[in-house]
Short mmCIF file of C-alpha atoms in Angstrom, two decimals:
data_model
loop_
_atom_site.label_atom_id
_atom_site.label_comp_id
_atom_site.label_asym_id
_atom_site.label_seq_id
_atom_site.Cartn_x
_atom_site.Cartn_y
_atom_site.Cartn_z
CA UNK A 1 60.28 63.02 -149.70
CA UNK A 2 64.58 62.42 -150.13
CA UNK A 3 66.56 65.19 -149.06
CA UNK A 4 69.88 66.00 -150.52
CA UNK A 5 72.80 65.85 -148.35
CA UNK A 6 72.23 70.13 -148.23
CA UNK A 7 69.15 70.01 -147.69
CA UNK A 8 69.56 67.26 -144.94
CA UNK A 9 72.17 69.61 -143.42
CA UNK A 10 70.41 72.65 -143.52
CA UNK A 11 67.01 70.87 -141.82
CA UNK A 12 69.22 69.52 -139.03
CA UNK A 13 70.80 72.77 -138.00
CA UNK A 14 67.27 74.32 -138.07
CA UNK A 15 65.92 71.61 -135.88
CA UNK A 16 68.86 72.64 -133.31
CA UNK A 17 69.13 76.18 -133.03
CA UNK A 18 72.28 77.89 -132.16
CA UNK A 19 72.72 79.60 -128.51
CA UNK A 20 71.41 83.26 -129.83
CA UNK A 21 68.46 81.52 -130.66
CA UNK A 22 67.06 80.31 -127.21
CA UNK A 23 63.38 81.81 -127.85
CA UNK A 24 62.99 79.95 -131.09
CA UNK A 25 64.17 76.77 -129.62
CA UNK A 26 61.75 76.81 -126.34
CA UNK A 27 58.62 77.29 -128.73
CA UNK A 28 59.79 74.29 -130.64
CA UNK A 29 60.16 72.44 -127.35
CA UNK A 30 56.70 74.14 -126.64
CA UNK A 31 55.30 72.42 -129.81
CA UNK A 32 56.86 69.18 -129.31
CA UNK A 33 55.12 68.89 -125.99
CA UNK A 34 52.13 70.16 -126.68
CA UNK A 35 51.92 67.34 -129.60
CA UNK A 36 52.98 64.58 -127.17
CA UNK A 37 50.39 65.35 -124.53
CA UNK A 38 47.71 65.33 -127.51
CA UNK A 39 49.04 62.10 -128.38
CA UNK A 40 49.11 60.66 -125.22
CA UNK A 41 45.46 61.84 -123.91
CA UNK A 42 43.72 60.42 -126.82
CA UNK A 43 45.89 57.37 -126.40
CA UNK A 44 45.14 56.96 -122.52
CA UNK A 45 41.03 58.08 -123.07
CA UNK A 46 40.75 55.62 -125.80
CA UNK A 47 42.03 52.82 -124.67
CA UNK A 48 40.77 53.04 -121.45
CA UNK A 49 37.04 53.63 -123.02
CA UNK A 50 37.54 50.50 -125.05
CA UNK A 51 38.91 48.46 -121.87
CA UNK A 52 35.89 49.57 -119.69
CA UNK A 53 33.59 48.84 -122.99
CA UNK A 54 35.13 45.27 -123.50
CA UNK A 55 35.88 44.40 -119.93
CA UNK A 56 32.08 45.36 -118.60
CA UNK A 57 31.16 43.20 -122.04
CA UNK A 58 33.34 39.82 -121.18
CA UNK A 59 31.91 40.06 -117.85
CA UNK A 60 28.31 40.44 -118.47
CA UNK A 61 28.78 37.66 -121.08
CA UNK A 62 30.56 35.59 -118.91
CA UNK A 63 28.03 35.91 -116.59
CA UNK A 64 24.73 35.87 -118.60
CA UNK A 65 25.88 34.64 -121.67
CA UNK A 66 25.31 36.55 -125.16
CA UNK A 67 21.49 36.50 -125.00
CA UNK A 68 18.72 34.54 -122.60
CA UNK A 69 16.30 32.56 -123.84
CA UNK A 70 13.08 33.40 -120.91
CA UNK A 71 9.88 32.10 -120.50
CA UNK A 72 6.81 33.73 -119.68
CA UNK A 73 5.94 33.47 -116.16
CA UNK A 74 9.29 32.61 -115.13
CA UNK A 75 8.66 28.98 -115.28
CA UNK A 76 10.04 27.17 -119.02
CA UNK A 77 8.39 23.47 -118.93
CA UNK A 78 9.95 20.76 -121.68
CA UNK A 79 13.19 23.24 -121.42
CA UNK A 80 14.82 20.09 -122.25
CA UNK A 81 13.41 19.86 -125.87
CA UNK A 82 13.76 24.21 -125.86
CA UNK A 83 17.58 23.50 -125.09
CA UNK A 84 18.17 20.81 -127.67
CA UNK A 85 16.49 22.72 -130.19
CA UNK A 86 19.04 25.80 -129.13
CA UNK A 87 21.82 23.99 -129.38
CA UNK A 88 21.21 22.64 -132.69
CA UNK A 89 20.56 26.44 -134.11
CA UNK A 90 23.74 26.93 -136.57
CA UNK A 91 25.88 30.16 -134.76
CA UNK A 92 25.06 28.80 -131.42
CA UNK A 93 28.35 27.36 -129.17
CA UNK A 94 26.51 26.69 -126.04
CA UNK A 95 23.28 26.90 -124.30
CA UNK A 96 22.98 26.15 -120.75
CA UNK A 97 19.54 25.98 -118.70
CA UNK A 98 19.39 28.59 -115.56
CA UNK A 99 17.50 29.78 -112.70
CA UNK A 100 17.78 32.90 -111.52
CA UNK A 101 15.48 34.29 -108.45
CA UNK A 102 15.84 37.42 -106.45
CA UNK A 103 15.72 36.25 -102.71
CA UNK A 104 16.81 37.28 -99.32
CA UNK A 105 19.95 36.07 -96.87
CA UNK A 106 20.70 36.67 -93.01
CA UNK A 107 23.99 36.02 -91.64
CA UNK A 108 24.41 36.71 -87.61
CA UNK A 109 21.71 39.51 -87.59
CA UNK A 110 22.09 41.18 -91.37
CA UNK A 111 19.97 41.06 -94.24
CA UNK A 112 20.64 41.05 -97.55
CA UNK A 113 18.86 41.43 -100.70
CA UNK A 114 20.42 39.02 -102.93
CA UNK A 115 20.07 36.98 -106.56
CA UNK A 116 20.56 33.46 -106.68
CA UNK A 117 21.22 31.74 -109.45
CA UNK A 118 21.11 27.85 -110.13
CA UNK A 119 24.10 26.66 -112.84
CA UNK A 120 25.13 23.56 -114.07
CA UNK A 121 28.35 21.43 -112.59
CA UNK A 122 29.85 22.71 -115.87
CA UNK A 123 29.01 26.41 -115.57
CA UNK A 124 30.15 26.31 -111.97
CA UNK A 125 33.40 25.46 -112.42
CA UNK A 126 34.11 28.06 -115.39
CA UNK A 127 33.59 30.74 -112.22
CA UNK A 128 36.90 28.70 -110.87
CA UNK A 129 39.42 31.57 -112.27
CA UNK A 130 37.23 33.55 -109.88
CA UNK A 131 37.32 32.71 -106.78
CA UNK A 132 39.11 34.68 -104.61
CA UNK A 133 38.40 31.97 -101.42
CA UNK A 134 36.98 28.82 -100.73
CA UNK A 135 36.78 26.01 -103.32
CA UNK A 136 34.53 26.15 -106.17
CA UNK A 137 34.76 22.54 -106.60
CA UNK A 138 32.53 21.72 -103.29
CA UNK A 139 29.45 23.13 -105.05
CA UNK A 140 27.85 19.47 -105.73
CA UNK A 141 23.98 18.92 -105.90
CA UNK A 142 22.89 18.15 -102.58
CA UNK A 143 25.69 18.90 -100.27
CA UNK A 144 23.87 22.43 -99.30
CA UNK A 145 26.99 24.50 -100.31
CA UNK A 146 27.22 28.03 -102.15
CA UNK A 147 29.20 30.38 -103.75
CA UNK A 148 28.41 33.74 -102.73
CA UNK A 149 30.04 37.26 -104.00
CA UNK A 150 33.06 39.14 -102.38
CA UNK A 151 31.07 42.08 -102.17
CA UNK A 152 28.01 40.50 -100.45
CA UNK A 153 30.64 38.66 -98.35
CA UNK A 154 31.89 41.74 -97.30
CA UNK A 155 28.23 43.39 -96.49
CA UNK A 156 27.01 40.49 -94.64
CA UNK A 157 30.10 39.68 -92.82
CA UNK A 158 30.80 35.99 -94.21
CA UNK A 159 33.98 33.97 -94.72
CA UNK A 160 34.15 30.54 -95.75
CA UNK A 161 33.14 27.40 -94.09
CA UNK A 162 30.07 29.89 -92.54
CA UNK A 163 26.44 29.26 -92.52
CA UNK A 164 24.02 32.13 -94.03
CA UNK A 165 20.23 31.49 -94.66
CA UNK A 166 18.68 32.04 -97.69
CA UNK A 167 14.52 32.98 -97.42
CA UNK A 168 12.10 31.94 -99.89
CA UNK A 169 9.12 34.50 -99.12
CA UNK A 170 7.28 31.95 -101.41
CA UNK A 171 7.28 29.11 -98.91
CA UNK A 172 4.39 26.38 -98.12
CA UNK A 173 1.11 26.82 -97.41
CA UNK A 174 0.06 25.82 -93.81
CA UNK A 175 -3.27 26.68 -91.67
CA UNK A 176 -1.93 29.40 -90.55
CA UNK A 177 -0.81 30.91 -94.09
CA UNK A 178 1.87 30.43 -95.97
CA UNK A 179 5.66 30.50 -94.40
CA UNK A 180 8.42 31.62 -95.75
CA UNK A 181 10.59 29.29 -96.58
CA UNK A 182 14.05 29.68 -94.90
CA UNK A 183 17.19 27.08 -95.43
CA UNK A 184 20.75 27.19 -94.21
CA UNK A 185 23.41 27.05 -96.69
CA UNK A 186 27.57 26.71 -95.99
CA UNK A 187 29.93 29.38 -98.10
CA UNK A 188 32.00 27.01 -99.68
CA UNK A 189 33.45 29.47 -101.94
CA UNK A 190 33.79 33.44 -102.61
CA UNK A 191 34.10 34.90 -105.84
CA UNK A 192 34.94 38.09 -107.84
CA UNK A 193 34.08 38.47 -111.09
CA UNK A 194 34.58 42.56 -111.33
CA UNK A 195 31.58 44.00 -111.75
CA UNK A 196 29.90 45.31 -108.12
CA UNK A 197 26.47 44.69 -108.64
CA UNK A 198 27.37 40.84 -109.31
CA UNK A 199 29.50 40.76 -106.35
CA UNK A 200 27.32 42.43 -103.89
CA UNK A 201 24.30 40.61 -105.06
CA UNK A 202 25.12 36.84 -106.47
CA UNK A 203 24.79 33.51 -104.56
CA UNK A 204 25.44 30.10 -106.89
CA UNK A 205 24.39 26.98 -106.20
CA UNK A 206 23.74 23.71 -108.19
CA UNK A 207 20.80 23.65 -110.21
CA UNK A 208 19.16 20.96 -108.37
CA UNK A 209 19.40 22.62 -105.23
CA UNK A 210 17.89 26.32 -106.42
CA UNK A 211 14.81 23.82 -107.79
CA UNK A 212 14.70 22.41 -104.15
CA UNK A 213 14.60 25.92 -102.32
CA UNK A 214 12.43 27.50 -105.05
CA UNK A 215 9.98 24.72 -105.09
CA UNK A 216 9.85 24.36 -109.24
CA UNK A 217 10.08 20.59 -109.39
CA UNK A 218 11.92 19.69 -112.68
CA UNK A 219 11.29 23.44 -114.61
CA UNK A 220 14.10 26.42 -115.27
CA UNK A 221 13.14 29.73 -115.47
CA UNK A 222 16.02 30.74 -118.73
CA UNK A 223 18.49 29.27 -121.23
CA UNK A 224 21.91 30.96 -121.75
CA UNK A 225 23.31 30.67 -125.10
CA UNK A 226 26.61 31.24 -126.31
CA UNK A 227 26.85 32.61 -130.08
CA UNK A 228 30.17 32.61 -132.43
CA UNK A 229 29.73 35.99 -133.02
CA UNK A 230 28.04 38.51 -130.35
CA UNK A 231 27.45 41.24 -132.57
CA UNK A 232 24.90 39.27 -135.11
CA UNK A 233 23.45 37.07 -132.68
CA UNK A 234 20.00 38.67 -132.97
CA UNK A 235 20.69 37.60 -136.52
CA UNK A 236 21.72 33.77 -135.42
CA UNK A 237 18.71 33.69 -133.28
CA UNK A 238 15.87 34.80 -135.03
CA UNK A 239 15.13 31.25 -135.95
CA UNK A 240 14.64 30.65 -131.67
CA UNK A 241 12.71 33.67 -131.47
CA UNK A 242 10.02 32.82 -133.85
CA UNK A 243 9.82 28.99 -132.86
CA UNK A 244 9.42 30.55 -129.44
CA UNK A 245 6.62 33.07 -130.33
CA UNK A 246 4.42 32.85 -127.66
CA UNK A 247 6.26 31.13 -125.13
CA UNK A 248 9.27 32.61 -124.64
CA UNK A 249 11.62 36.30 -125.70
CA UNK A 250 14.81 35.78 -126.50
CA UNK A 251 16.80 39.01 -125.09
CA UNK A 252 20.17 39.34 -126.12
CA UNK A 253 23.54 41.20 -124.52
CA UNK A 254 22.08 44.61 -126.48
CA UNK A 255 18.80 44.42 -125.41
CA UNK A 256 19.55 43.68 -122.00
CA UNK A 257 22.36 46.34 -121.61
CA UNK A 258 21.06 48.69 -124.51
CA UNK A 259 21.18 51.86 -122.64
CA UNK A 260 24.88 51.48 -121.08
CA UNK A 261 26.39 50.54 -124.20
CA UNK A 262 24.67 53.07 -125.99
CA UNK A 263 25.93 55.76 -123.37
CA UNK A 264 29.27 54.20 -123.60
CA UNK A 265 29.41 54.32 -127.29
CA UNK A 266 28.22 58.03 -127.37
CA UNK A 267 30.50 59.26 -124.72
CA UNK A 268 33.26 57.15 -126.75
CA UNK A 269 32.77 59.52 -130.27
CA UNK A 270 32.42 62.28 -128.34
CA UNK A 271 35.55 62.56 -126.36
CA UNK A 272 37.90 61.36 -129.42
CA UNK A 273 35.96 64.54 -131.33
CA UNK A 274 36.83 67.14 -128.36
CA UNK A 275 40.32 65.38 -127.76
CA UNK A 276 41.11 65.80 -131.44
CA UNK A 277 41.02 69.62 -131.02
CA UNK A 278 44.25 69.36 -129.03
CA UNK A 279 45.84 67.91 -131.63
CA UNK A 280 44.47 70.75 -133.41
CA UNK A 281 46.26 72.98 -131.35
CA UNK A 282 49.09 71.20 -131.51
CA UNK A 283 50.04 72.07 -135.26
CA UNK A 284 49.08 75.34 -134.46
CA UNK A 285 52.28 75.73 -132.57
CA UNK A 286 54.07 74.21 -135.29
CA UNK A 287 52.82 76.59 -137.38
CA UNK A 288 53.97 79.06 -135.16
CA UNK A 289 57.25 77.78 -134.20
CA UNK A 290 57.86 77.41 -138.24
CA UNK A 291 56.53 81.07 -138.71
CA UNK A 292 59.29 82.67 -136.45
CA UNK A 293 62.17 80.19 -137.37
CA UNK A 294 61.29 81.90 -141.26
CA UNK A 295 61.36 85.38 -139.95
CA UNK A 296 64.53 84.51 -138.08
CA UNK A 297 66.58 83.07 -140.83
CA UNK A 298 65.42 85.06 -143.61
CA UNK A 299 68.79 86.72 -144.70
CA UNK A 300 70.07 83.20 -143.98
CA UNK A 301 67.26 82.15 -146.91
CA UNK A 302 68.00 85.02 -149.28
CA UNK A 303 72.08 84.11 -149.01
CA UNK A 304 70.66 80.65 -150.16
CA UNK A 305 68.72 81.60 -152.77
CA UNK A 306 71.75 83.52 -153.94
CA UNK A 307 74.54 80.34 -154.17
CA UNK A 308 71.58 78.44 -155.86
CA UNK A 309 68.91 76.74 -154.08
CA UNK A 310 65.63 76.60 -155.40
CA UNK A 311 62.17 77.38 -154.15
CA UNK A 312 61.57 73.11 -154.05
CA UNK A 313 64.64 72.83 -151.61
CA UNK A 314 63.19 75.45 -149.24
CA UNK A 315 59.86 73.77 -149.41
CA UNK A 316 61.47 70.48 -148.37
CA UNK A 317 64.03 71.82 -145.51
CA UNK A 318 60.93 73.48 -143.65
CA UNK A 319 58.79 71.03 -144.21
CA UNK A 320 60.25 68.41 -143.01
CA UNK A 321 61.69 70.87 -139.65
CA UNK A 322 58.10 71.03 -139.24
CA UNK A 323 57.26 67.81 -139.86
CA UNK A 324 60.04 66.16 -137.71
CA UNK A 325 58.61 68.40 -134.65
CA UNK A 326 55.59 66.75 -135.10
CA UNK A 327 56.93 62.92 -135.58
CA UNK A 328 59.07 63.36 -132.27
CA UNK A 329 56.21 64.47 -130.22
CA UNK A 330 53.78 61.76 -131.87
CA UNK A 331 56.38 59.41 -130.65
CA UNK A 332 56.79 60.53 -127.44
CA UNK A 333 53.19 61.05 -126.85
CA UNK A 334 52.67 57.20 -127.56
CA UNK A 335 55.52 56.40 -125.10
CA UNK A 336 53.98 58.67 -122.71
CA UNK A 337 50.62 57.03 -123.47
CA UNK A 338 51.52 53.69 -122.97
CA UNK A 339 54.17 54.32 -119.53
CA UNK A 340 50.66 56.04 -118.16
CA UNK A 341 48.02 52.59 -119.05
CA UNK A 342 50.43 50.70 -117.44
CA UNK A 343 50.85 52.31 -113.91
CA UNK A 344 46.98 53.43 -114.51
CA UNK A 345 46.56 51.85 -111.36
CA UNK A 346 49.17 53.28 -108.82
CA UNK A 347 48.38 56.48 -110.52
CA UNK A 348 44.79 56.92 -109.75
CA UNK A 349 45.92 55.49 -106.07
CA UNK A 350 48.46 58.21 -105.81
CA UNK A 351 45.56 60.90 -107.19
CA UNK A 352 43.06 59.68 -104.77
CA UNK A 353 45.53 59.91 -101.72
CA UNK A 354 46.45 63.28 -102.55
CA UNK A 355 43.07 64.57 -103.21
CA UNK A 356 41.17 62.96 -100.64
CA UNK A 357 38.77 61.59 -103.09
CA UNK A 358 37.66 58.03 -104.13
CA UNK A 359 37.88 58.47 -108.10
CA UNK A 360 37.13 55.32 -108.84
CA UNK A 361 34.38 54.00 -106.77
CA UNK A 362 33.18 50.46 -108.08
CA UNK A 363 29.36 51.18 -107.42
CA UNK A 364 29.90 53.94 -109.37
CA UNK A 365 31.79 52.57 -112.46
CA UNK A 366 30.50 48.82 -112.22
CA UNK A 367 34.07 47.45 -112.53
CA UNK A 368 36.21 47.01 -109.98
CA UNK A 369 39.14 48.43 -111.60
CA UNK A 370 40.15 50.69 -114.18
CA UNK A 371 40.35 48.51 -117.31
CA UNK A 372 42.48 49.29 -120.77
CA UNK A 373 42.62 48.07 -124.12
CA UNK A 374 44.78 49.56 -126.84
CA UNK A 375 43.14 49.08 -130.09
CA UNK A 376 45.96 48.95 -132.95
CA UNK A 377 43.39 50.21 -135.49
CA UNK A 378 42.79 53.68 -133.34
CA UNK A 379 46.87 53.85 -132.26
CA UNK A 380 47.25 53.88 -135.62
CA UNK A 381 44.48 56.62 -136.68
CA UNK A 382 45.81 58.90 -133.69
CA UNK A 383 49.27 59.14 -135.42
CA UNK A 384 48.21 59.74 -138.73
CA UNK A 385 45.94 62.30 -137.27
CA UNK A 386 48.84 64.10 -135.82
CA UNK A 387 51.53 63.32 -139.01
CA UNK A 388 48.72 64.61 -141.06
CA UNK A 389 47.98 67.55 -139.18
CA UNK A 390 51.96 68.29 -138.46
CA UNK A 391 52.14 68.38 -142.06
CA UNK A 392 49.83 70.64 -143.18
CA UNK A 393 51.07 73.03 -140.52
CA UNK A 394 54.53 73.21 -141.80
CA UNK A 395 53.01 74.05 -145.66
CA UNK A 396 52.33 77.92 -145.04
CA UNK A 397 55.65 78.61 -142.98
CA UNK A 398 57.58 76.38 -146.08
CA UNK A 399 56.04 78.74 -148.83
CA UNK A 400 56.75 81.55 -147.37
CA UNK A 401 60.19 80.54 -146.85
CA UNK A 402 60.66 79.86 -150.80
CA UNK A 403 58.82 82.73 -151.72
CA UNK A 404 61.33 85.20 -150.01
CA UNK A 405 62.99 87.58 -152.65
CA UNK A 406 66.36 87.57 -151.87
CA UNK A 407 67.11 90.86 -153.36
CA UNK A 408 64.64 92.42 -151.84
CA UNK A 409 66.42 91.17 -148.08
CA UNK A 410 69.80 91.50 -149.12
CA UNK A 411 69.69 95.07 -150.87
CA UNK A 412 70.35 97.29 -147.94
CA UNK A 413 73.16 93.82 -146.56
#
């Protein structure tokens, strides 16, 4: 929509009322506000949603891999012919073999429940960005070394270079019964991936050596497999699935985290719905701000009319007055949005030393901390949600404007 040069002129000195017109200026600051602080909570909830959504999902993958391949009974025998024939499945990047037992550790006196996992040299060292102490590196089949969580670290008192020992209630048989078997590993390493329940729980080791202390000879207990693309890979893997009829599920990243994703994507829809009401709002005080800038310059209006302007030129100045209210405090809601996911951290530091309260506790919200990821796609449906809305606020307050009859407002002037 081009203005004229008048028409440009006349929507600029309404935008910046004069000194007599203080009350009509604060509501427009009002609505300007109001606007940006819609902006910027959906920005801020949104992103942060999708960060906890796509960080909890990395990590999980990282961890697990985009679906498990697990045999019945715990115990997959010729996993090496099950593996090839994974890898060779067309979608599939990478399929590793894994064991994965739930156990217990003592270090000087404490006991821990714990879940220890047997990787591959090659899966090991992808944990390297992890590691937090320790080297990762040290983890070599037969040298009696682990990799245990910062978490579980923390609970059992354990640094590196100490010895903890890991029980196998399912030890050997002997006269006597059977003993639990009980071996001595060093911490060569300490990890955090992010996510509390892997940290408080996870010890790694070479897959040899979980074989050794589980007593499974040359078996696995699960293949992790990598896909090209996570969201179809039920469709990638049906071909596993009904080779392995029988023998084996294969349980992919859904499955296995069905109900928190679910949750997540449910609580997702339904704040951006009750969020979008303040937006809502918003143009309401457009709307109002417009209403009373007509009332207030409606002898300037009929004077208009009266040297020539039409009805369309009214339409356009208060439209875009409206409109330009709503533009500046869409743009300053996404600055404000963006300055706020930035120092998310200090922030929710600063609001838990002030209130006394612990707001984001990681056994509580899995990750460690608050995560964030702008998606363009939704930036870019916020502000057309507010332009949109900003615009059809400013279309009642316009008409009225060009449907004032100057001779009925000027005939007592």
């Amino acid at each position: 929509m081009l203005l004229s040069p008048f028409e440009r002129t006349i929507a600029k000195r309404y935008l910046l009322p004069g000194r007599g017109e203080a009350f009509i200026a604060l509501v427009a600051s009002i609505s300007i506000g109001v606007v940006m602080l819609s902006v910027a909570m959906l920005v801020i909830v949104m992103s942060v949603m999708n960060g906890f959504r796509a960080e909890l999902l990395d990590k999980i993958v990282g961890l697990n891999g985009h679906a498990i391949v697990q045999a019945y009974g715990g115990r997959l025998d010729d996993w090496e012919n099950v593996l090839q024939e994974v890898r060779t499945t067309p979608g599939v990047t990478e399929a590793s073999p894994l064991i994965e037992q739930p156990l217990l550790t003592t270090f000087n006196g404490r006991v821990e429940a714990i879940l220890v996992r047997g990787n591959t040299m090659r899966d090991i060292s992808d944990l390297s960005s992890n590691v937090v102490s320790g080297n990762i590196s040290e983890l070599q089949p037969g040298e009696g070394n682990v990799a245990i969580g910062s978490r579980l670290a923390q609970n059992i008192g354990a640094r590196v270079g100490d010895t903890i020992t890991i029980i196998n209630p399912q030890g050997r048989s002997t006269p006597f019964g059977t003993v639990p078997r009980q071996i001595g590993y060093r911490v060569a390493a300490i990890f955090e991936v992010g996510i509390y329940d892997y940290d408080q729980a996870f010890v790694i080791m070479p897959m040899q050596d979980a074989q050794t202390l589980l007593l499974i000879g040359d078996t696995i207990g699960m293949i992790e497999v990598q896909v090209t693309d996570p969201d179809r890979v039920s469709e990638i893997l049906a071909p596993v699935t009904r080779s392995l009829a029988g023998r084996a599920v294969v349980s992919d990243w859904k499955t296995i985290n069905s109900t928190l994703f679910e949750a997540l994507q449910v609580e997702r829809v339904a704040m951006a719905f009750a969020l979008s009401f303040m937006v809502l709002v918003a143009a309401f005080n457009i709307l109002s701000s417009l209403v009373m800038l007509v009332r207030a310059k409606t002898r300037d209006i009929a004077i208009m009319r009266t040297m020539g302007a039409t009805r369309k030129s009214l339409m356009k100045i208060f439209v875009t007055t409206g409109f330009t209210v709503g533009a500046i405090g869409t743009v300053a809601g996404l600055v404000l949005g963006f300055i706020v996911l930035f120092f998310r951290e200090p922030i929710v530091a600063f609001i838990g030393l002030v209130t006394g309260q612990n707001l984001w506790d990681p056994q509580v919200r899995f990750l460690s901390t608050l995560p964030s990821r702008t998606d363009p796609v939704e930036i870019a449906l916020i502000v057309g949600l507010a332009l949109f809305l900003s615009f059809l606020a400013t279309l009642y307050p316009a008409w009225k404007a060009a449907s004032t009859d100057p001779v009925e407002v000027l005939r007592y002037e």
